[in-house]
Short mmCIF file of C-alpha atoms in Angstrom, two decimals:
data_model
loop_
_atom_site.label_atom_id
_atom_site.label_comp_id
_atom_site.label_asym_id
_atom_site.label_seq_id
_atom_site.Cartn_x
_atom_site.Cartn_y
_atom_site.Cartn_z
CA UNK M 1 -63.36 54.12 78.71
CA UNK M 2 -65.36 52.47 81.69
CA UNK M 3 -67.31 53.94 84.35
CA UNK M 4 -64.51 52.74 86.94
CA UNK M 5 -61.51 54.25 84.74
CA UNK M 6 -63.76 57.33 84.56
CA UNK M 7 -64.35 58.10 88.22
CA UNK M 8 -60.63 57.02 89.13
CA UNK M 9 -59.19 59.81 87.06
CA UNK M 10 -62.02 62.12 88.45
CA UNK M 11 -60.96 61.32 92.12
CA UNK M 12 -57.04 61.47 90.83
CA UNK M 13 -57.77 65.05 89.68
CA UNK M 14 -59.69 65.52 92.61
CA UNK M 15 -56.27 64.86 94.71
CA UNK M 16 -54.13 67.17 93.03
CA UNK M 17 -56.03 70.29 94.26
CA UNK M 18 -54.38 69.60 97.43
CA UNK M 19 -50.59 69.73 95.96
CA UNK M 20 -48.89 72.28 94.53
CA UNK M 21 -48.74 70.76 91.13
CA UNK M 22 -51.78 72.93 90.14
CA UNK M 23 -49.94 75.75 90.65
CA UNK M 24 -46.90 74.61 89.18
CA UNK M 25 -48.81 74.75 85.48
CA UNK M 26 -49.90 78.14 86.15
CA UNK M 27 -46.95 79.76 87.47
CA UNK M 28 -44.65 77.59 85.12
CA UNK M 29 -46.69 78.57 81.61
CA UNK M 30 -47.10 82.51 82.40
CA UNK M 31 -43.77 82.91 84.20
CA UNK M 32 -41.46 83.51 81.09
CA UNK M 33 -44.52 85.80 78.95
CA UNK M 34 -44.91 87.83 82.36
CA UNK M 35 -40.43 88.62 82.71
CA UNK M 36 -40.65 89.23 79.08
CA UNK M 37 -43.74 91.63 79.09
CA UNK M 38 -41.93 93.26 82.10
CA UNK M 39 -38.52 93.66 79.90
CA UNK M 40 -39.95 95.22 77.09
CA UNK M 41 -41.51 97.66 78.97
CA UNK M 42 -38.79 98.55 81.14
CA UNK M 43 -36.27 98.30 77.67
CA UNK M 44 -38.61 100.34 74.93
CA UNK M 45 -35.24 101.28 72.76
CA UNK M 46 -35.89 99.14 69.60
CA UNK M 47 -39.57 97.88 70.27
CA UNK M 48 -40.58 99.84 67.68
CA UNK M 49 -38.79 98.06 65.11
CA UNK M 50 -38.80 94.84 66.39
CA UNK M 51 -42.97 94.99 66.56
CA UNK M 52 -42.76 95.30 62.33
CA UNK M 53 -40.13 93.01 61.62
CA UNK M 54 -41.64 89.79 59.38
CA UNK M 55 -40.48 87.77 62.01
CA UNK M 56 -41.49 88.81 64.64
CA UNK M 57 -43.52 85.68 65.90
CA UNK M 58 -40.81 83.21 64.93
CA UNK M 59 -38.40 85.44 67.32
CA UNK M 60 -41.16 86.06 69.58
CA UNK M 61 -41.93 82.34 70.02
CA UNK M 62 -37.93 81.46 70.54
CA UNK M 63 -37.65 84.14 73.26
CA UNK M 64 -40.67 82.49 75.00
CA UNK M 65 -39.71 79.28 74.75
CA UNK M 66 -35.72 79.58 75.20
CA UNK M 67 -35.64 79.13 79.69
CA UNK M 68 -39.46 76.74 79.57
CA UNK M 69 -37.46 74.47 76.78
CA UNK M 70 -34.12 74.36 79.00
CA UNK M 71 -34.87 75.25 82.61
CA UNK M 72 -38.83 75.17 83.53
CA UNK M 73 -40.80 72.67 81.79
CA UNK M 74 -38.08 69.87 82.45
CA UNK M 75 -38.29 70.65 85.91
CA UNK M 76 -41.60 71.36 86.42
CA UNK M 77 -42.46 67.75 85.07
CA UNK M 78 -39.95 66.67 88.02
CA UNK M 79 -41.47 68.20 90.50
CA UNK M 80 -45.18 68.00 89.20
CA UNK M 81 -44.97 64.10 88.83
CA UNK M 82 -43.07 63.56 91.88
CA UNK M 83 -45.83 65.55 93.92
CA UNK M 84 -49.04 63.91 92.35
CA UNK M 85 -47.37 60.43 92.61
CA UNK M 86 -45.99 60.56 96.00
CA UNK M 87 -49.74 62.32 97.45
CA UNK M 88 -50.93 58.77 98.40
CA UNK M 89 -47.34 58.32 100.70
CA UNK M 90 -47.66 62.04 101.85
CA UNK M 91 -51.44 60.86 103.24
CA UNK M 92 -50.48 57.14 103.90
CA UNK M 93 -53.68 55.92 101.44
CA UNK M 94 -52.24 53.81 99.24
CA UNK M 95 -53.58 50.67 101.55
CA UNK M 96 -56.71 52.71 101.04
CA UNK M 97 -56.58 53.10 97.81
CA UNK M 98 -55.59 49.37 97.36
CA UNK M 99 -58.94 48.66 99.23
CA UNK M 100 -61.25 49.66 96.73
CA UNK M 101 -62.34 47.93 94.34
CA UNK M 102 -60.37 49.26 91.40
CA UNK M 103 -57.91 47.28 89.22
CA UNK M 104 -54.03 48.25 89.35
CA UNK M 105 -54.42 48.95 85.57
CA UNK M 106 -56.89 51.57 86.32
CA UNK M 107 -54.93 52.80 89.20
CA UNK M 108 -51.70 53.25 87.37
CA UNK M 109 -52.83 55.00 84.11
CA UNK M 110 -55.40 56.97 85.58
CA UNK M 111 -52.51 58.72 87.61
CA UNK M 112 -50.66 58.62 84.52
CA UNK M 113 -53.60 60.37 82.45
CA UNK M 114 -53.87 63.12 85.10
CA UNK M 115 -49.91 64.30 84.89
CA UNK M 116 -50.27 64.56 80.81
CA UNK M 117 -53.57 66.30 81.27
CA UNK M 118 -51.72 68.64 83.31
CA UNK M 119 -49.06 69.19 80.77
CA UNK M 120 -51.48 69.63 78.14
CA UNK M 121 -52.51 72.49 80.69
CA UNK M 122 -49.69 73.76 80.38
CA UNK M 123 -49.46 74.01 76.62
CA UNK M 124 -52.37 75.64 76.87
CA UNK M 125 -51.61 78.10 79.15
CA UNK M 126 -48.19 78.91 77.66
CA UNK M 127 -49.40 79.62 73.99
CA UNK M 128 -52.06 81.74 75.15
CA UNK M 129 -49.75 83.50 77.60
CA UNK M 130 -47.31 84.15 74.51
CA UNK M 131 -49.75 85.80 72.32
CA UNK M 132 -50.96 87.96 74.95
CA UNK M 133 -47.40 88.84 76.04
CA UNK M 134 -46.53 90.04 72.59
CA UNK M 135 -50.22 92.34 72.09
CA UNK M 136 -49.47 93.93 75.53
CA UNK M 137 -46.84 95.86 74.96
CA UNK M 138 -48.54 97.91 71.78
CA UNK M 139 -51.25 98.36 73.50
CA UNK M 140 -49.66 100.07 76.08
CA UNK M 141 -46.42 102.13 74.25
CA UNK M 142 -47.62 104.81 72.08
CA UNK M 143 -45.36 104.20 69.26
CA UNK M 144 -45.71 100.09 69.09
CA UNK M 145 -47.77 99.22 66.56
CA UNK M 146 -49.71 95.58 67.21
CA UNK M 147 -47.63 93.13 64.91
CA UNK M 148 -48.36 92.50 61.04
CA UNK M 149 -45.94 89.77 60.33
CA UNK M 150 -48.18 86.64 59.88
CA UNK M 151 -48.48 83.73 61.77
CA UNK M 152 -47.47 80.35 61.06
CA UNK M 153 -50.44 78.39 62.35
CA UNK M 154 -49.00 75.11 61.26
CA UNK M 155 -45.31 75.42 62.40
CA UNK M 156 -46.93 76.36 65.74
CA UNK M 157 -49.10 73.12 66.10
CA UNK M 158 -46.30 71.03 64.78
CA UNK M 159 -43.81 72.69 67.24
CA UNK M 160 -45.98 71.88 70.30
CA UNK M 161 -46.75 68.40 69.54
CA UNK M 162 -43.27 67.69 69.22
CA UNK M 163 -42.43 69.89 72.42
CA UNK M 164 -44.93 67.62 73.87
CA UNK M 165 -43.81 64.42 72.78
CA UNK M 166 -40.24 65.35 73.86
CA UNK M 167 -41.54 66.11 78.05
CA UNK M 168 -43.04 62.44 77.83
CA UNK M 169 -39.62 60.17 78.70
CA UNK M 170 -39.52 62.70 81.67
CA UNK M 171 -43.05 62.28 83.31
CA UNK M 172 -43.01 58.35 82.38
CA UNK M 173 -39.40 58.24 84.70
CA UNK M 174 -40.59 60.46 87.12
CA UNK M 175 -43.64 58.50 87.87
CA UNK M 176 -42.08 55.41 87.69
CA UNK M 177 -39.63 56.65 90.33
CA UNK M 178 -41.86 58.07 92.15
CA UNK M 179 -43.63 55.04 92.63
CA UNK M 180 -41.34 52.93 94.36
CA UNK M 181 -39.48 55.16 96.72
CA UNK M 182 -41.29 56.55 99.81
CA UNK M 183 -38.98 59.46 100.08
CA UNK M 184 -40.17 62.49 98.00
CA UNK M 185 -36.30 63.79 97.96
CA UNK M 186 -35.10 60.64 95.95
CA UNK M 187 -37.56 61.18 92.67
CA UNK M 188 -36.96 64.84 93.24
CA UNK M 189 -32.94 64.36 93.40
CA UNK M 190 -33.02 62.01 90.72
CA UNK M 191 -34.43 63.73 88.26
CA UNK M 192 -32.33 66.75 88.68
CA UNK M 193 -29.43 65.03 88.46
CA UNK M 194 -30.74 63.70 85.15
CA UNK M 195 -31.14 67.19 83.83
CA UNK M 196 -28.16 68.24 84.78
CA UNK M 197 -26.95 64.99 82.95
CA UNK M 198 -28.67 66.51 80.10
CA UNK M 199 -26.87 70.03 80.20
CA UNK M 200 -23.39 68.89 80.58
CA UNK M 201 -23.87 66.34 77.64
CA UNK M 202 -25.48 68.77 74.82
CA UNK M 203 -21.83 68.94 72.60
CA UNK M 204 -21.54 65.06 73.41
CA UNK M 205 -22.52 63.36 69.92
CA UNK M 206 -24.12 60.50 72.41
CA UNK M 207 -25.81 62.92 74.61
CA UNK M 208 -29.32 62.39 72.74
CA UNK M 209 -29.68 59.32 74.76
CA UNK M 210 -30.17 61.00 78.17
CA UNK M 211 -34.19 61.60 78.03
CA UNK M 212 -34.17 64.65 79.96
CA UNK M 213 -32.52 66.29 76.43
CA UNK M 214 -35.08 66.32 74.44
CA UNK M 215 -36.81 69.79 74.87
CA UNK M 216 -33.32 71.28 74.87
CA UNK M 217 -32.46 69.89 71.62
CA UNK M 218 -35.72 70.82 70.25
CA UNK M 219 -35.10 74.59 71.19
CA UNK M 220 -31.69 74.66 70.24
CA UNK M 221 -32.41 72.90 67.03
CA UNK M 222 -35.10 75.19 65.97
CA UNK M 223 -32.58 78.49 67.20
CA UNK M 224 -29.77 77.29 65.16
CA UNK M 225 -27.71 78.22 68.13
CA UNK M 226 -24.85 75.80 66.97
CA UNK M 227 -24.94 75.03 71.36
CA UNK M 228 -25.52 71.61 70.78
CA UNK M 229 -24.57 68.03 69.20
CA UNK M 230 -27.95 67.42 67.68
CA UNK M 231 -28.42 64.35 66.35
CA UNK M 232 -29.46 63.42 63.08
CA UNK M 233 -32.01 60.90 64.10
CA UNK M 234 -35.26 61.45 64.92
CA UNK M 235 -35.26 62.37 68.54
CA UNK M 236 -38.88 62.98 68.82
CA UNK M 237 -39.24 59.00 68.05
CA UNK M 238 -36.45 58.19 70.73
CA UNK M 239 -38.65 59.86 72.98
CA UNK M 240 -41.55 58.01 72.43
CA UNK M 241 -39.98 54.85 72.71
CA UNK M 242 -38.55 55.90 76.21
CA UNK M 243 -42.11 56.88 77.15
CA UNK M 244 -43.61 53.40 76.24
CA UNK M 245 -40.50 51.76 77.84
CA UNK M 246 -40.77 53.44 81.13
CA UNK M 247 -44.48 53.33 81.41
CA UNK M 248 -44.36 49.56 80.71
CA UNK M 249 -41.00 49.01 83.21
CA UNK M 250 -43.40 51.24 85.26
CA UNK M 251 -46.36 49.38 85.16
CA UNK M 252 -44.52 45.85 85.91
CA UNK M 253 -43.02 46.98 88.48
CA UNK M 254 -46.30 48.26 90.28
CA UNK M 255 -48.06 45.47 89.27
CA UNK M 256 -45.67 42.92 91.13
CA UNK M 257 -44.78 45.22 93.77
CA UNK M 258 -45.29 42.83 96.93
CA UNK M 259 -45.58 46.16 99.49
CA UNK M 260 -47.48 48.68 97.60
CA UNK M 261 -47.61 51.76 100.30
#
């Protein structure tokens, strides 16, 4: 990694203290583990029970992940890319930016680098905010005990890489969106319409080829809630291969863009 790449994606993060995007990761990974905490105790008939079942963390980490996998990490990408991608419009600096004497390359991918930085924020955030939300309620109700079942360190890992490899297709789109329209509304449309897209086709045995799905499926695959067409390919892989697609469509694009900002 060079010294220019290196103090691009410095001044990048630099940038997105001054949109909301920060707070986007916080609010987004603690927002579920905070209602939940809340719930239980509000609701304390059958926490008993439920805090010594052997699966507790399995059923723990579904209820946790149930509205980020369908509603709030697909669009909280949206939003999140949209906002760090269209700061240089919101300030008028791409000209400026354009002046210095850094190469497109660098440009592009450190912007890109700081959005999946951010998302690995967020899986950071989010698994530490679900372990915390299921200790807080025994420490707090009398007759919850702290949990015994054990924890499935692996399962875990291998569940957030793939949750992670599934939100790429989005951010790559976003961004590349993003990019070439001046109008925040029109990256921020756009992708909503896509997830909505994504919703309406879950039963449709095509639907896996919409690349806003991909959480969805993930949750619903791993809840065996029957809610969905999933497919028997590897989705994870289809994801990927959006990712690269758009990034390099993405990159082109910018590249040969005659008016950039």
């Amino acid at each position: 990694m060079t010294a220019a790449f290196v103090g691009s994606l410095q001044s990048e993060w630099i940038k997105k203290r001054r949109s909301l995007a920060g707070w986007l990761v916080i609010v987004g990974a603690l927002f579920t583990p905070l209602i939940i905490v809340v719930a239980r105790l509000t609701y304390q008939d059958g926490l008993a029970k439920l805090y010594t079942s052997d699966t507790f963390w399995r059923d723990h980490w579904n209820n946790c992940w149930e509205s980020v996998a369908i509603f709030l990490l697909p669009i909280g990408e949206v939003l999140a890319a949209s906002l760090i991608t269209q700061l240089e419009y919101k300030n008028n600096t791409w000209k400026q930016l354009h002046t210095t004497p850094l190469h497109f390359t660098t440009i592009y991918f450190s912007k890109l680098l700081v959005m999946l930085a951010m998302l690995f924020q967020f899986f950071f955030l989010f698994n530490i905010a679900i372990f915390i939300s299921a200790i807080i309620p025994a420490l707090v109700i009398a007759d919850v005990s702290i949990p015994t079942a054990p924890i499935d360190v692996l399962f875990y890992l291998k569940e957030n890489v793939l949750y992670f490899i599934d939100c790429l297709p989005i951010i790559a789109l976003q961004y590349l969106i993003a990019l070439n329209f001046k109008n925040f509304l029109v990256p921020i449309g756009t992708g909503f319409l896509m997830w909505v897209l994504s919703l309406a086709t879950l039963r449709w045995e095509y639907g896996y080829l919409f690349p806003y799905s991909y959480t969805i499926f993930n949750f619903l695959n791993e809840a065996a809630s029957g809610k969905a067409a999933i497919p028997d390919l590897n989705f994870h892989l289809l994801a990927l291969g959006y990712f690269i697609g758009f990034i390099a469509i993405g990159y082109a694009l910018y590249v040969t863009k005659k008016d950039k900002g």
